[in-house]
Short mmCIF file of C-alpha atoms in Angstrom, two decimals:
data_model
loop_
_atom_site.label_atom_id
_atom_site.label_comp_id
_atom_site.label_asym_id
_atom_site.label_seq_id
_atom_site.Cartn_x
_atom_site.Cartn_y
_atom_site.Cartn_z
CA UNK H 1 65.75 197.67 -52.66
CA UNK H 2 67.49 197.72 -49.41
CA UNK H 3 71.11 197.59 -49.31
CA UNK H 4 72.48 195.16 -47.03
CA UNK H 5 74.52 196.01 -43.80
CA UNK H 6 78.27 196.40 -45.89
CA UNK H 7 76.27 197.82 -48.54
CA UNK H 8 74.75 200.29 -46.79
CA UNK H 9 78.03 201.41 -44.40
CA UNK H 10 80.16 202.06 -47.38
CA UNK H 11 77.25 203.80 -49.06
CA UNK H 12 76.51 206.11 -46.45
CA UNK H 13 80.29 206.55 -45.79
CA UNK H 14 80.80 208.35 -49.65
CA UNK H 15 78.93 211.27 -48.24
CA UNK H 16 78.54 210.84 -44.77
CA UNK H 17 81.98 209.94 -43.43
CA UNK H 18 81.37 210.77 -39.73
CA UNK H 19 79.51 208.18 -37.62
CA UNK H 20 77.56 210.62 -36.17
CA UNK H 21 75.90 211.28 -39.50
CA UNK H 22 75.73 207.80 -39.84
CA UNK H 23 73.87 206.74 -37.26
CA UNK H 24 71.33 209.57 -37.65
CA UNK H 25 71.09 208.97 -41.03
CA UNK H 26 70.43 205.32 -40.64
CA UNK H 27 68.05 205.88 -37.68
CA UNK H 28 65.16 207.85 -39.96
CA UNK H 29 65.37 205.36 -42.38
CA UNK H 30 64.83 202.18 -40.02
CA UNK H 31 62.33 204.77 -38.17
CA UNK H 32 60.48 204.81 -41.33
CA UNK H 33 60.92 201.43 -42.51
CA UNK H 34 59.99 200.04 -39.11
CA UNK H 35 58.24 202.35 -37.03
CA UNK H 36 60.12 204.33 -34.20
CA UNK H 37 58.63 202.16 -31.24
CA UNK H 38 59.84 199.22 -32.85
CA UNK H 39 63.56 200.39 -33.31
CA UNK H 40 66.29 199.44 -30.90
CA UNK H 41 69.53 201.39 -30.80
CA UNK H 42 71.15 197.74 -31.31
CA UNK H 43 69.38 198.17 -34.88
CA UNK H 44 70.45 201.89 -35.40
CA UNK H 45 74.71 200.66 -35.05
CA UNK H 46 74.00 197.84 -36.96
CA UNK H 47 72.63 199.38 -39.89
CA UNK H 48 75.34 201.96 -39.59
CA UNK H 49 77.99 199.71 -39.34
CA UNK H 50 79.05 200.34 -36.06
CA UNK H 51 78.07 198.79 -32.62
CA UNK H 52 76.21 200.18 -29.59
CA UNK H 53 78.83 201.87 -27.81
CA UNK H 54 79.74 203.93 -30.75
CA UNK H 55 76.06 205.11 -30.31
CA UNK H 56 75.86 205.70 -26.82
CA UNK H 57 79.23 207.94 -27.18
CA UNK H 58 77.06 210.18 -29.55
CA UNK H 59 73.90 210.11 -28.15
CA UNK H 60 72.10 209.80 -24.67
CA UNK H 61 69.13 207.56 -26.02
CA UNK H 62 67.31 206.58 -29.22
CA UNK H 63 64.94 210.06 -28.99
CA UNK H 64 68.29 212.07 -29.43
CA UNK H 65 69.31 210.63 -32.85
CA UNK H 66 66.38 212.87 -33.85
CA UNK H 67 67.67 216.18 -32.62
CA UNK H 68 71.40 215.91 -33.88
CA UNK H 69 70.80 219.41 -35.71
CA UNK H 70 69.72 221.08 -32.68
CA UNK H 71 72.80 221.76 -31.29
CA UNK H 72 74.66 222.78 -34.48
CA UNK H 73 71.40 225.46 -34.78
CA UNK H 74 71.99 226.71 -31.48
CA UNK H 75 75.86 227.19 -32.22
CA UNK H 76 74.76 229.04 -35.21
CA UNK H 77 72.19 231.65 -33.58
CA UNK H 78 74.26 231.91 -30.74
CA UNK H 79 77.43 232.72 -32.78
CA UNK H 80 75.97 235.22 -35.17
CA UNK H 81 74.53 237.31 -32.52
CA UNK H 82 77.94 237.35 -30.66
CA UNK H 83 79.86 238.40 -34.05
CA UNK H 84 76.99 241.46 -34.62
CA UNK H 85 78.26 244.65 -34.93
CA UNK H 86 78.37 246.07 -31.08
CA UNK H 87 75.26 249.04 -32.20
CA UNK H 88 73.60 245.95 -34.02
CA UNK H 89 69.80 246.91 -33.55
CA UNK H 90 67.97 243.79 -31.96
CA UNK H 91 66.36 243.11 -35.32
CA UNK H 92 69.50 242.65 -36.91
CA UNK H 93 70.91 240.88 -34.37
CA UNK H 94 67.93 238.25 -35.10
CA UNK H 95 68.63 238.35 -38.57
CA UNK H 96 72.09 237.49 -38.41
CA UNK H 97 70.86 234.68 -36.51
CA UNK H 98 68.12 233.61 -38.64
CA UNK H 99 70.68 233.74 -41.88
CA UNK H 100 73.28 232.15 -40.12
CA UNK H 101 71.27 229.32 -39.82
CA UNK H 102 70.55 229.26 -43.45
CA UNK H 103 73.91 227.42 -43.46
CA UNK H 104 72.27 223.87 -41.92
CA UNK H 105 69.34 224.29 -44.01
CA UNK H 106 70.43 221.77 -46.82
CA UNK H 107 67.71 219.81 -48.96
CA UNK H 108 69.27 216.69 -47.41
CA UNK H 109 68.15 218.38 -43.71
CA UNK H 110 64.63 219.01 -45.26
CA UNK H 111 64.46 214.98 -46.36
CA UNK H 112 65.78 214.98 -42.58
CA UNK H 113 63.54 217.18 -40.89
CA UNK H 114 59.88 215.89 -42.84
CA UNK H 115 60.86 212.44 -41.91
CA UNK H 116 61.25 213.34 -38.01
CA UNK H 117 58.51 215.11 -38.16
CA UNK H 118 56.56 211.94 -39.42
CA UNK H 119 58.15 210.61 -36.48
CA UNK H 120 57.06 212.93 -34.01
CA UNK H 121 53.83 213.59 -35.11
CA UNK H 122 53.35 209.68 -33.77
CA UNK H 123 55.08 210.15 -30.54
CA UNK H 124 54.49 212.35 -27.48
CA UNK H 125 57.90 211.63 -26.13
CA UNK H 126 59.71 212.87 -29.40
CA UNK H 127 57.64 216.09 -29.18
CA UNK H 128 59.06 216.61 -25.79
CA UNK H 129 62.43 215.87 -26.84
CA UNK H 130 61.72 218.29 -29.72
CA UNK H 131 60.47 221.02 -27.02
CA UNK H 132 63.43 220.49 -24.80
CA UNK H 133 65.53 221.21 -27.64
CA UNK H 134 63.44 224.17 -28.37
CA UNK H 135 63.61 225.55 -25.67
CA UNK H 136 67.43 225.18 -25.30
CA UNK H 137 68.20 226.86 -28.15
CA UNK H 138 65.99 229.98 -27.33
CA UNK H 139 68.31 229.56 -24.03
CA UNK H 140 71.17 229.74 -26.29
CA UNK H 141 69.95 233.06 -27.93
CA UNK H 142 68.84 234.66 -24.79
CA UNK H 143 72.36 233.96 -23.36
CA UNK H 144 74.08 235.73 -26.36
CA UNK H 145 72.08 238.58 -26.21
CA UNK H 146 72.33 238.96 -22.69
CA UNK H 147 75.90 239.31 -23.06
CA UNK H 148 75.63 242.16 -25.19
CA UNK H 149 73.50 243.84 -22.64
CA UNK H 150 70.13 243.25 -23.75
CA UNK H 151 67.83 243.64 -20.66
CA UNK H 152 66.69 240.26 -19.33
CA UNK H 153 62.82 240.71 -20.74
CA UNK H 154 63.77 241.60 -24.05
CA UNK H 155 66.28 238.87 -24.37
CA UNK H 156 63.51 236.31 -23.13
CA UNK H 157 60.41 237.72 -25.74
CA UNK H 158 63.26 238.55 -28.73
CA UNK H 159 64.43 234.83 -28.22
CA UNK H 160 60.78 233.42 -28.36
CA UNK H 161 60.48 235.01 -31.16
CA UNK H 162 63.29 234.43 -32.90
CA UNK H 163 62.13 230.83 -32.52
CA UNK H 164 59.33 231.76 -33.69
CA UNK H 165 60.38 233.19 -37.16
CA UNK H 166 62.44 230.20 -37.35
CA UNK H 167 59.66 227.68 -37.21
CA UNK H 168 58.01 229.58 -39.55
CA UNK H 169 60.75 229.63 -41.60
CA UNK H 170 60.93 226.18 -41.78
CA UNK H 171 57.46 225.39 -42.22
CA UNK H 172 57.35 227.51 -45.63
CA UNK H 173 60.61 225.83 -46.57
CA UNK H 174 59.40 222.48 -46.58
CA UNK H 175 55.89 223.70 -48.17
CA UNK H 176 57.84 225.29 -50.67
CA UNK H 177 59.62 223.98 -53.93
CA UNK H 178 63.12 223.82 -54.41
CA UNK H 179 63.40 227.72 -55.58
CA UNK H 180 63.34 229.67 -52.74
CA UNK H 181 66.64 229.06 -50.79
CA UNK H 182 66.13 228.70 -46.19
CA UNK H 183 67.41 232.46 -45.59
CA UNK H 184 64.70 234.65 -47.79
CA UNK H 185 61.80 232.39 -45.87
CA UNK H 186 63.98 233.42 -42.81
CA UNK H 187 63.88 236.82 -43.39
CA UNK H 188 60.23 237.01 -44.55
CA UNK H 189 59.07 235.32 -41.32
CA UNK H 190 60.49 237.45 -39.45
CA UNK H 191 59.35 240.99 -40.97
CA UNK H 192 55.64 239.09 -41.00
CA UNK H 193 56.29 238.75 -37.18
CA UNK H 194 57.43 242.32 -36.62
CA UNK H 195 54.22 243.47 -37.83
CA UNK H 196 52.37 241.71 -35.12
CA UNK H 197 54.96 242.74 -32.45
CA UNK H 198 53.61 246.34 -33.12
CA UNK H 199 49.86 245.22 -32.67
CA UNK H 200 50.71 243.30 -29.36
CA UNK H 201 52.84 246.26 -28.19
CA UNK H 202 49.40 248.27 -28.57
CA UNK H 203 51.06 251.13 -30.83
CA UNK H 204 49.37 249.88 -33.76
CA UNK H 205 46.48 251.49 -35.00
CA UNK H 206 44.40 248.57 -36.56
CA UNK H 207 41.68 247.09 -34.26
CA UNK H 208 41.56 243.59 -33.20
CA UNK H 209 38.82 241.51 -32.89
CA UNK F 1 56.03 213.86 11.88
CA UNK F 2 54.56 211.62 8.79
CA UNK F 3 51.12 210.83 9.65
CA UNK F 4 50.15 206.89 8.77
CA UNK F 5 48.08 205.75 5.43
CA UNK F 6 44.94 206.15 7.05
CA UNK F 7 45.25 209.51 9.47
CA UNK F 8 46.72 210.78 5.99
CA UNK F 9 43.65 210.04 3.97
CA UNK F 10 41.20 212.03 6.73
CA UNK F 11 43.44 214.79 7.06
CA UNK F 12 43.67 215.20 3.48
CA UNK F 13 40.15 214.77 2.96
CA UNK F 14 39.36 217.52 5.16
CA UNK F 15 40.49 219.97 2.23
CA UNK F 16 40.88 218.24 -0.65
CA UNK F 17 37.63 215.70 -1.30
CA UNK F 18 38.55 214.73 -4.69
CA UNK F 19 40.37 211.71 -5.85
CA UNK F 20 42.40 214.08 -8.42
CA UNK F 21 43.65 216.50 -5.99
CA UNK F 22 44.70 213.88 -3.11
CA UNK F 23 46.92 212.20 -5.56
CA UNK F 24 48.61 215.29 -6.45
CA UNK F 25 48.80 215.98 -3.16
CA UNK F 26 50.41 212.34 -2.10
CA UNK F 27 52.55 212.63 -4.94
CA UNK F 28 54.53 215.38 -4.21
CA UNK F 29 54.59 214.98 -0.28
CA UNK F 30 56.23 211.47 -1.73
CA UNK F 31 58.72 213.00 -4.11
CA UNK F 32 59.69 215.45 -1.50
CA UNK F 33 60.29 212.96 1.04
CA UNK F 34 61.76 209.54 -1.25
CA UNK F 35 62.70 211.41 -4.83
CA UNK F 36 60.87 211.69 -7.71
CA UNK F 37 62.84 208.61 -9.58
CA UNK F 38 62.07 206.42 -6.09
CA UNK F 39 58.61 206.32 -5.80
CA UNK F 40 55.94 204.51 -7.59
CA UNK F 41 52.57 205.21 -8.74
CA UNK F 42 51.23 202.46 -6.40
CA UNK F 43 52.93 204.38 -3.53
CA UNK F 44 51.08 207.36 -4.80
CA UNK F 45 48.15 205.64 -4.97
CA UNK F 46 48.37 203.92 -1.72
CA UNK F 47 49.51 207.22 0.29
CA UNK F 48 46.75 208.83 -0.85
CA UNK F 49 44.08 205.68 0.71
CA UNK F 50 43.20 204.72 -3.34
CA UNK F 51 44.50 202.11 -5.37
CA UNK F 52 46.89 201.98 -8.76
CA UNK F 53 43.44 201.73 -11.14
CA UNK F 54 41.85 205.48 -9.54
CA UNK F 55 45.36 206.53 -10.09
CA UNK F 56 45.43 205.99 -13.76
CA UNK F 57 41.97 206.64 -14.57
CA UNK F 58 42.97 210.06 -13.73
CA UNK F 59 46.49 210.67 -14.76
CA UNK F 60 48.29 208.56 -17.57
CA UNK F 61 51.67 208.52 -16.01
CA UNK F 62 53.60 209.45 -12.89
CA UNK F 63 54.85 212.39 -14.52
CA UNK F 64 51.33 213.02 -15.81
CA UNK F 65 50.40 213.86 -11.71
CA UNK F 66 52.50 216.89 -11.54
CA UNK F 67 51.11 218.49 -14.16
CA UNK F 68 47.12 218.40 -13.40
CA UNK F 69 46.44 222.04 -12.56
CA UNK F 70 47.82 222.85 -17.07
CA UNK F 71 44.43 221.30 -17.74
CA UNK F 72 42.21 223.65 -15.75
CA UNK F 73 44.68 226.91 -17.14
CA UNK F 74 44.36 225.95 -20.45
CA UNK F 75 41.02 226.39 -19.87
CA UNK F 76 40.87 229.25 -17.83
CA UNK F 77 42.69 231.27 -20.56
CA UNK F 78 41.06 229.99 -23.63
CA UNK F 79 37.50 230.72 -22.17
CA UNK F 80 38.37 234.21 -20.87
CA UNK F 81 39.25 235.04 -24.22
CA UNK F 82 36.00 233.68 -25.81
CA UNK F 83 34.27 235.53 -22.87
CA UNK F 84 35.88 238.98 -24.32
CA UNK F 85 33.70 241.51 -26.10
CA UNK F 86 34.03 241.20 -29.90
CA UNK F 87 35.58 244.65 -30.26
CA UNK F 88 38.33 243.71 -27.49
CA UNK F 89 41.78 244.50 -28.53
CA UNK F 90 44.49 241.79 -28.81
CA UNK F 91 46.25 243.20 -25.76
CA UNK F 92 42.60 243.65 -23.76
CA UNK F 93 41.90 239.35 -24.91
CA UNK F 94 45.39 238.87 -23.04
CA UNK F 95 44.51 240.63 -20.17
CA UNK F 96 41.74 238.86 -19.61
CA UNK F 97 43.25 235.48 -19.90
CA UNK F 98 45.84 236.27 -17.40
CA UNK F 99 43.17 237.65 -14.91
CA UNK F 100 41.25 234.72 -15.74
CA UNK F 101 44.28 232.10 -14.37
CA UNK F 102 44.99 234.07 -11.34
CA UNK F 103 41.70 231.99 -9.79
CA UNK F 104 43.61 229.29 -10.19
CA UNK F 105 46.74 230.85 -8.52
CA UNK F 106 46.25 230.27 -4.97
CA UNK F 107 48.78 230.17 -2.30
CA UNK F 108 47.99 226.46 -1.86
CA UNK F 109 49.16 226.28 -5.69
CA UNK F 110 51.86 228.65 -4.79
CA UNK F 111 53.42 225.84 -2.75
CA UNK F 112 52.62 222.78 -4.98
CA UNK F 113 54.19 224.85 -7.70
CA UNK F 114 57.58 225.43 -5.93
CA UNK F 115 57.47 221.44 -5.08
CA UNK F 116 56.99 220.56 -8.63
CA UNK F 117 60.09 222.83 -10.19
CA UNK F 118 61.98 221.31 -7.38
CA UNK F 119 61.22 217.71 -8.89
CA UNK F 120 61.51 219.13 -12.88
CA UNK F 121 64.80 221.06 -11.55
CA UNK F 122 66.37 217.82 -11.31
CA UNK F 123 64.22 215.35 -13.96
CA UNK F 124 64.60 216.03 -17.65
CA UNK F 125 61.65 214.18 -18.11
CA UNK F 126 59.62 216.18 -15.98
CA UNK F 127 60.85 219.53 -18.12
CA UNK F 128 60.19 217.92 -21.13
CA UNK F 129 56.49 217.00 -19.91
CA UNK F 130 56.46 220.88 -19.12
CA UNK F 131 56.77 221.59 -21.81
CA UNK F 132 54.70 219.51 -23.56
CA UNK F 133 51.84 221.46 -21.25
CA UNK F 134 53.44 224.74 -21.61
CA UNK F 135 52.73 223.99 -26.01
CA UNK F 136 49.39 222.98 -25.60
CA UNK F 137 48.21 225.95 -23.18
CA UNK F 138 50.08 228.29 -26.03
CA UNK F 139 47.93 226.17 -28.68
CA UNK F 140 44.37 226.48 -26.73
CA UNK F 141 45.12 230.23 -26.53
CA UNK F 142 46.39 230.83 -30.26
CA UNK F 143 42.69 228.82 -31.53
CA UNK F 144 40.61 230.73 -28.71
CA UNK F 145 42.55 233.69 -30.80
CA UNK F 146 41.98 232.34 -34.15
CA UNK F 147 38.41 232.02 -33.54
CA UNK F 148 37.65 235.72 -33.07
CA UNK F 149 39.26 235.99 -36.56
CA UNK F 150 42.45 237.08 -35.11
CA UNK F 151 45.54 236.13 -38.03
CA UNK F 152 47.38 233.06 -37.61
CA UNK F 153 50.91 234.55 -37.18
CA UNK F 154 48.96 237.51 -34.74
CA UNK F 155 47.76 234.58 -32.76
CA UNK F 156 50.90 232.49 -33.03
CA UNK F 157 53.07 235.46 -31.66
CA UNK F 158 50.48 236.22 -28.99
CA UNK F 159 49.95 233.29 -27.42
CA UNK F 160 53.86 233.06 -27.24
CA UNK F 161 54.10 236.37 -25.43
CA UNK F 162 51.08 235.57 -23.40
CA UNK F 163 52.56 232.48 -21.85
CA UNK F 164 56.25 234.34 -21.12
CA UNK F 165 54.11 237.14 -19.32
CA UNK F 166 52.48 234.39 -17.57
CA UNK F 167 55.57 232.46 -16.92
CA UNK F 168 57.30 235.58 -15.73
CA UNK F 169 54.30 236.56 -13.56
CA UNK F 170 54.71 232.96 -11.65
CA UNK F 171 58.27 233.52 -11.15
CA UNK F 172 57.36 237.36 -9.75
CA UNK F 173 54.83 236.02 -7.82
CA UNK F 174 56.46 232.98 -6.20
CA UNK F 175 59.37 235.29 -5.27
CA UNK F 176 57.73 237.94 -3.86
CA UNK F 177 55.93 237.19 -0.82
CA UNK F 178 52.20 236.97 0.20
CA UNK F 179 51.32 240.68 -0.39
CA UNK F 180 50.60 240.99 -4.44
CA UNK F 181 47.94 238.77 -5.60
CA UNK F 182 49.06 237.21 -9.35
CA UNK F 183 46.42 239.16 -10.94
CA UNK F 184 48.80 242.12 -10.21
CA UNK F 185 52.06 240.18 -11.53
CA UNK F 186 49.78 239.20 -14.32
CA UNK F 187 49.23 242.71 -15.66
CA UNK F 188 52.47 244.16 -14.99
CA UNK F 189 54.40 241.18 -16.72
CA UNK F 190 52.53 241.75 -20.02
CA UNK F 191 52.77 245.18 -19.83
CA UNK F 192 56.31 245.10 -19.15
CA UNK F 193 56.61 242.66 -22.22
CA UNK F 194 54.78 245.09 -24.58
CA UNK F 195 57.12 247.78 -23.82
CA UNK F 196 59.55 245.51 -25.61
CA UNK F 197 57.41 244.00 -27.98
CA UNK F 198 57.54 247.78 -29.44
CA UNK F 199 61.22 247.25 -29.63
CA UNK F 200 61.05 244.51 -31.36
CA UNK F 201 58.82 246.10 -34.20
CA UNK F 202 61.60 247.70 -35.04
CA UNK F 203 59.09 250.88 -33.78
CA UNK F 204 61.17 252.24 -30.92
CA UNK F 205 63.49 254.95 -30.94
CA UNK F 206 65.45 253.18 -28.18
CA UNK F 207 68.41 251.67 -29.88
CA UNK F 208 69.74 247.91 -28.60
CA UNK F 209 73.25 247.38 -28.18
#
């Protein structure tokens, strides 16, 4: 059953009061319900209960109401790795990251995340919007490591693969049940991934091939 | 002085025969000259002495026209690392891709490529398409890497590092001036990023801070 418009706005408002959770909220389900193609943003306010320039104030264009998170995920790396300890080793500086990021990783953001990935997976110019956001958070990481004088190469490869662990992360996450809580995958993916940093660095002693 | 439609087409013919490689070539004299968001694929098209149907059976989108020489690297890498010897290290398959892409790093492609960040510099559409391209050259490596039995996260990680050397090697290279071929910037990138791949591993003595 689908709640009408009222319904549906003072539904959504018992747990999501803010219209930006609103609006993204009511975006994956007309995205599912309707396909993302056929959408409008005129749709997306309506369901929410507010109107188009509410949108626009919160986001630049339909693709965005996908990537809400993002930013609040680069706030968190980024933030972590500036409160680190000052001799923080660049692993734990990635951890605190990693953990810190644990915070956004709700169930309701892993409804959130499989349904915009249904999404995606149908739509080249949602990947790109997904990359773009990728890539700005690994910006985000660089940038905090940078200012704790991390030389510029290890800042660039440490964020990749940061993002890295954290994709990794998620993908276990939403393979996994319910029992295993965002930060242990975290910190799993990112050990498995310092293992293979010591092959590619050459120091490792097991062959390849 | 801009030569006319048809003085264009024989001079450009001269060097570049193909249908493919005039279009880039009219496309990004055009964006230079009228901005990227101002010109039109049947401008493209017509610059080039072809019309709007050759344009599209080669390249889906205007965007798509800046982005033709991902195709052939893609390539480039993923065969050099099928090419390797069975017993070739991880670091050794890397090497070889790299080497293998600087045949298609000419100083022609030098020039296109510091036209084309000009264009994405100010187009987020044009980064996001990038990117897109950037993914899938990091995907063709990771499954050239998966099929010599390599591990999925080994091959995840790898082909991450392997396009930052490369991107770093483009930046070194289109800095520097004519002296250094890329297969030079090539090497030294990814050797430069296994130094701190080691640091990463947590291996290093070297503490961050």
């Amino acid at each position: 059953m689908r709640p009408g418009r009222l319904a549906y706005a003072v539904l959504v408002s018992r747990w999501a009061p803010d219209a930006r959770e609103r609006l993204e909220t009511a975006a994956l389900d007309l995205f599912a319900e309707n396909g993302y193609e056929e959408t409008t943003v005129a749709q997306i306010a309506d369901r929410a209960g507010l109107n188009r320039a509410t949108f626009f104030r919160h986001f630049a264009d339909k693709r965005e109401v996908l990537f809400g998170g993002e930013d609040v995920l680069a706030g968190l790396f980024a933030g972590a790795i500036r409160a680190a300890s000052p001799d923080a080793t660049l692993t734990e500086c990635l951890q605190a990251a990693l953990a810190a990021a644990g915070t956004a990783m709700t169930p309701q953001q892993r409804a959130r995340a499989a349904q915009r990935m249904a999404v995606a997976a149908a739509n080249t110019d949602v990947q790109e919007r997904g990359l773009l956001k990728h890539a700005r958070i690994a910006r985000s990481i660089n940038a905090a490591l940078r200012e704790r004088g991390t030389d510029e190469l290890t800042a660039r490869l440490a964020a990749e693969a940061g993002m890295l662990a954290f994709t990794i992360a998620v993908e276990r996450w939403m393979k996994a049940g319910n029992g295993q809580p965002f930060p242990l995958h975290a910190a799993a993916a990112l050990s498995d991934l310092q293992v293979r940093a010591a092959e590619l660095s050459g120091i490792s002693l097991l062959r390849h091939g």
